[in-house]
Amino acid sequence: MVTNIAIDGPAGAGKSTIAKRVAKELSFIYVDTGAMYRAMALYLLRNHIRPEDSASMESACQSADVSIIHKNGEQQVLLNGENVTGQLRTEEVGNMASVSSANPKVREKLMQLQQDLARTNSVVMDGRDIGTKVLPDAGVKIYLTASARTRALRRYQELVKQGVSCDLDEIERDIILRDERDMKREISPLCQADDAVLVDSSDLGIDEVVEKIMAVYRARS
Ligand code: C5P
């Protein structure tokens, strides 16, 4: 039998780190839906397509083939057969994904892919609309959040570690803007599903968050 765990929440709440850990503990497949939106964004950037050009967006949805494979437990994203996983985590791609993900055709296309994966595999899937739209019948739904400042600080520390010079206040402003776009868009806005368990990771370590989610899973199964 297939069991699905949906983890939604704003950017930088730690969804992917946590979801990966939970998937490993349960031997489920981890599905990062943000990476799919980022792959579409990369396609648009490469082809100079503007998100407000709806005709070009529609044809992009037909000509861009996004698929995923798993290699040593890590999700790899293929864009028309090319492995683009290493090119998805830039600010440019993230900002484009945040805008282009509001397009209904993009959402329809990627939701299909996400639902197909969850139909045949037990998955831990993270995103913005997994518990509300993609997998409304998921056995476990988590809404993982943290304060904007905490999320900005985590991103800042990550960038500093990589030797990238950056400004904490600017990162926080960017995060707040991205939250607003995700929460206020018309289709599939980011929100907590009625039956999702709220986990605020502002003052929790990774192990504590993983344990909280595992406890919810055990209580439901
Ligand atoms: O999670 P990540 O930052 O990689 O997602 C990139 C963008 O894709 C988000 O800012 C959000 O706008 C969009 N997204 C979405 N629905 C999802 C996952 C991501 O709209 N299920």
mmCIF file with all atom_site columns, C-alpha atoms and ligand atoms in Angstrom, residues 8-12 15-16 32-38 88-89 93-102 107 114 125-130 134 178-179 181-182 185 187-188, ligand 1:
data_model
loop_
_atom_site.group_PDB
_atom_site.id
_atom_site.type_symbol
_atom_site.label_atom_id
_atom_site.label_alt_id
_atom_site.label_comp_id
_atom_site.label_asym_id
_atom_site.label_entity_id
_atom_site.label_seq_id
_atom_site.pdbx_PDB_ins_code
_atom_site.Cartn_x
_atom_site.Cartn_y
_atom_site.Cartn_z
_atom_site.occupancy
_atom_site.B_iso_or_equiv
_atom_site.pdbx_formal_charge
_atom_site.auth_seq_id
_atom_site.auth_comp_id
_atom_site.auth_asym_id
_atom_site.auth_atom_id
_atom_site.pdbx_PDB_model_num
ATOM   1  C CA . ASP A 1 8   ? 4.205  22.420 2.806   1.00 0.00 ? 8   ASP A CA 1
ATOM   2  C CA . GLY A 1 9   ? 5.516  25.740 3.977   1.00 0.00 ? 9   GLY A CA 1
ATOM   3  C CA . PRO A 1 10  ? 7.233  28.970 2.966   1.00 0.00 ? 10  PRO A CA 1
ATOM   4  C CA . ALA A 1 11  ? 10.691 29.292 1.405   1.00 0.00 ? 11  ALA A CA 1
ATOM   5  C CA . GLY A 1 12  ? 13.565 28.533 3.728   1.00 0.00 ? 12  GLY A CA 1
ATOM   6  C CA . LYS A 1 15  ? 11.349 21.579 4.174   1.00 0.00 ? 15  LYS A CA 1
ATOM   7  C CA . SER A 1 16  ? 13.831 19.818 1.907   1.00 0.00 ? 16  SER A CA 1
ATOM   8  C CA . ASP A 1 32  ? 11.090 18.119 -4.167  1.00 0.00 ? 32  ASP A CA 1
ATOM   9  C CA . THR A 1 33  ? 8.358  19.862 -6.175  1.00 0.00 ? 33  THR A CA 1
ATOM   10 C CA . GLY A 1 34  ? 10.113 23.251 -5.954  1.00 0.00 ? 34  GLY A CA 1
ATOM   11 C CA . ALA A 1 35  ? 12.875 21.775 -8.125  1.00 0.00 ? 35  ALA A CA 1
ATOM   12 C CA . MET A 1 36  ? 10.287 21.005 -10.818 1.00 0.00 ? 36  MET A CA 1
ATOM   13 C CA . TYR A 1 37  ? 9.095  24.641 -10.804 1.00 0.00 ? 37  TYR A CA 1
ATOM   14 C CA . ARG A 1 38  ? 12.728 25.703 -10.912 1.00 0.00 ? 38  ARG A CA 1
ATOM   15 C CA . LEU A 1 88  ? 18.422 25.076 -10.172 1.00 0.00 ? 88  LEU A CA 1
ATOM   16 C CA . ARG A 1 89  ? 19.440 26.674 -6.878  1.00 0.00 ? 89  ARG A CA 1
ATOM   17 C CA . VAL A 1 93  ? 16.082 30.683 -11.159 1.00 0.00 ? 93  VAL A CA 1
ATOM   18 C CA . GLY A 1 94  ? 14.376 30.932 -7.743  1.00 0.00 ? 94  GLY A CA 1
ATOM   19 C CA . ASN A 1 95  ? 12.949 34.358 -8.512  1.00 0.00 ? 95  ASN A CA 1
ATOM   20 C CA . MET A 1 96  ? 11.704 33.256 -11.939 1.00 0.00 ? 96  MET A CA 1
ATOM   21 C CA . ALA A 1 97  ? 10.146 30.113 -10.375 1.00 0.00 ? 97  ALA A CA 1
ATOM   22 C CA . SER A 1 98  ? 8.379  32.240 -7.792  1.00 0.00 ? 98  SER A CA 1
ATOM   23 C CA . VAL A 1 99  ? 6.736  34.270 -10.586 1.00 0.00 ? 99  VAL A CA 1
ATOM   24 C CA . SER A 1 100 ? 6.177  31.589 -13.255 1.00 0.00 ? 100 SER A CA 1
ATOM   25 C CA . SER A 1 101 ? 4.693  29.106 -10.753 1.00 0.00 ? 101 SER A CA 1
ATOM   26 C CA . ALA A 1 102 ? 1.573  31.306 -10.633 1.00 0.00 ? 102 ALA A CA 1
ATOM   27 C CA . ARG A 1 107 ? 0.842  24.225 -12.334 1.00 0.00 ? 107 ARG A CA 1
ATOM   28 C CA . GLN A 1 114 ? 3.591  14.944 -8.921  1.00 0.00 ? 114 GLN A CA 1
ATOM   29 C CA . MET A 1 125 ? 6.651  15.389 -1.060  1.00 0.00 ? 125 MET A CA 1
ATOM   30 C CA . ASP A 1 126 ? 7.452  18.990 -0.210  1.00 0.00 ? 126 ASP A CA 1
ATOM   31 C CA . GLY A 1 127 ? 6.112  22.163 -1.764  1.00 0.00 ? 127 GLY A CA 1
ATOM   32 C CA . ARG A 1 128 ? 3.454  24.830 -1.285  1.00 0.00 ? 128 ARG A CA 1
ATOM   33 C CA . ASP A 1 129 ? 0.179  23.146 -2.296  1.00 0.00 ? 129 ASP A CA 1
ATOM   34 C CA . ILE A 1 130 ? 0.828  19.448 -1.664  1.00 0.00 ? 130 ILE A CA 1
ATOM   35 C CA . VAL A 1 134 ? -1.754 17.871 -5.150  1.00 0.00 ? 134 VAL A CA 1
ATOM   36 C CA . ARG A 1 178 ? 8.439  35.465 -2.073  1.00 0.00 ? 178 ARG A CA 1
ATOM   37 C CA . ASP A 1 179 ? 6.049  34.516 0.773   1.00 0.00 ? 179 ASP A CA 1
ATOM   38 C CA . ARG A 1 181 ? 3.705  36.003 -3.979  1.00 0.00 ? 181 ARG A CA 1
ATOM   39 C CA . ASP A 1 182 ? 3.158  32.375 -2.915  1.00 0.00 ? 182 ASP A CA 1
ATOM   40 C CA . ARG A 1 185 ? -1.577 34.130 -5.919  1.00 0.00 ? 185 ARG A CA 1
ATOM   41 C CA . ILE A 1 187 ? -4.223 29.428 -8.013  1.00 0.00 ? 187 ILE A CA 1
ATOM   42 C CA . SER A 1 188 ? -2.985 27.076 -5.318  1.00 0.00 ? 188 SER A CA 1
HETATM 43 O O1 . C5P B 2 .   ? 10.797 25.420 -2.739  1.00 0.00 ? 1   C5P B O1 1
HETATM 44 P P1 . C5P B 2 .   ? 11.538 26.227 -3.768  1.00 0.00 ? 1   C5P B P1 1
HETATM 45 O O2 . C5P B 2 .   ? 12.081 27.522 -3.251  1.00 0.00 ? 1   C5P B O2 1
HETATM 46 O O3 . C5P B 2 .   ? 12.561 25.419 -4.499  1.00 0.00 ? 1   C5P B O3 1
HETATM 47 O O4 . C5P B 2 .   ? 10.416 26.600 -4.858  1.00 0.00 ? 1   C5P B O4 1
HETATM 48 C C1 . C5P B 2 .   ? 10.665 27.533 -5.877  1.00 0.00 ? 1   C5P B C1 1
HETATM 49 C C2 . C5P B 2 .   ? 9.357  28.257 -6.193  1.00 0.00 ? 1   C5P B C2 1
HETATM 50 O O5 . C5P B 2 .   ? 8.443  27.344 -6.792  1.00 0.00 ? 1   C5P B O5 1
HETATM 51 C C3 . C5P B 2 .   ? 8.634  28.826 -4.973  1.00 0.00 ? 1   C5P B C3 1
HETATM 52 O O6 . C5P B 2 .   ? 8.975  30.170 -4.710  1.00 0.00 ? 1   C5P B O6 1
HETATM 53 C C4 . C5P B 2 .   ? 7.170  28.700 -5.315  1.00 0.00 ? 1   C5P B C4 1
HETATM 54 O O7 . C5P B 2 .   ? 6.691  29.888 -5.903  1.00 0.00 ? 1   C5P B O7 1
HETATM 55 C C5 . C5P B 2 .   ? 7.119  27.608 -6.360  1.00 0.00 ? 1   C5P B C5 1
HETATM 56 N N1 . C5P B 2 .   ? 6.498  26.377 -5.879  1.00 0.00 ? 1   C5P B N1 1
HETATM 57 C C6 . C5P B 2 .   ? 5.133  26.272 -5.984  1.00 0.00 ? 1   C5P B C6 1
HETATM 58 N N2 . C5P B 2 .   ? 4.508  25.118 -5.627  1.00 0.00 ? 1   C5P B N2 1
HETATM 59 C C7 . C5P B 2 .   ? 5.210  24.073 -5.154  1.00 0.00 ? 1   C5P B C7 1
HETATM 60 C C8 . C5P B 2 .   ? 6.613  24.175 -5.010  1.00 0.00 ? 1   C5P B C8 1
HETATM 61 C C9 . C5P B 2 .   ? 7.230  25.354 -5.368  1.00 0.00 ? 1   C5P B C9 1
HETATM 62 O O8 . C5P B 2 .   ? 4.472  27.207 -6.399  1.00 0.00 ? 1   C5P B O8 1
HETATM 63 N N3 . C5P B 2 .   ? 4.558  22.935 -4.845  1.00 0.00 ? 1   C5P B N3 1
#
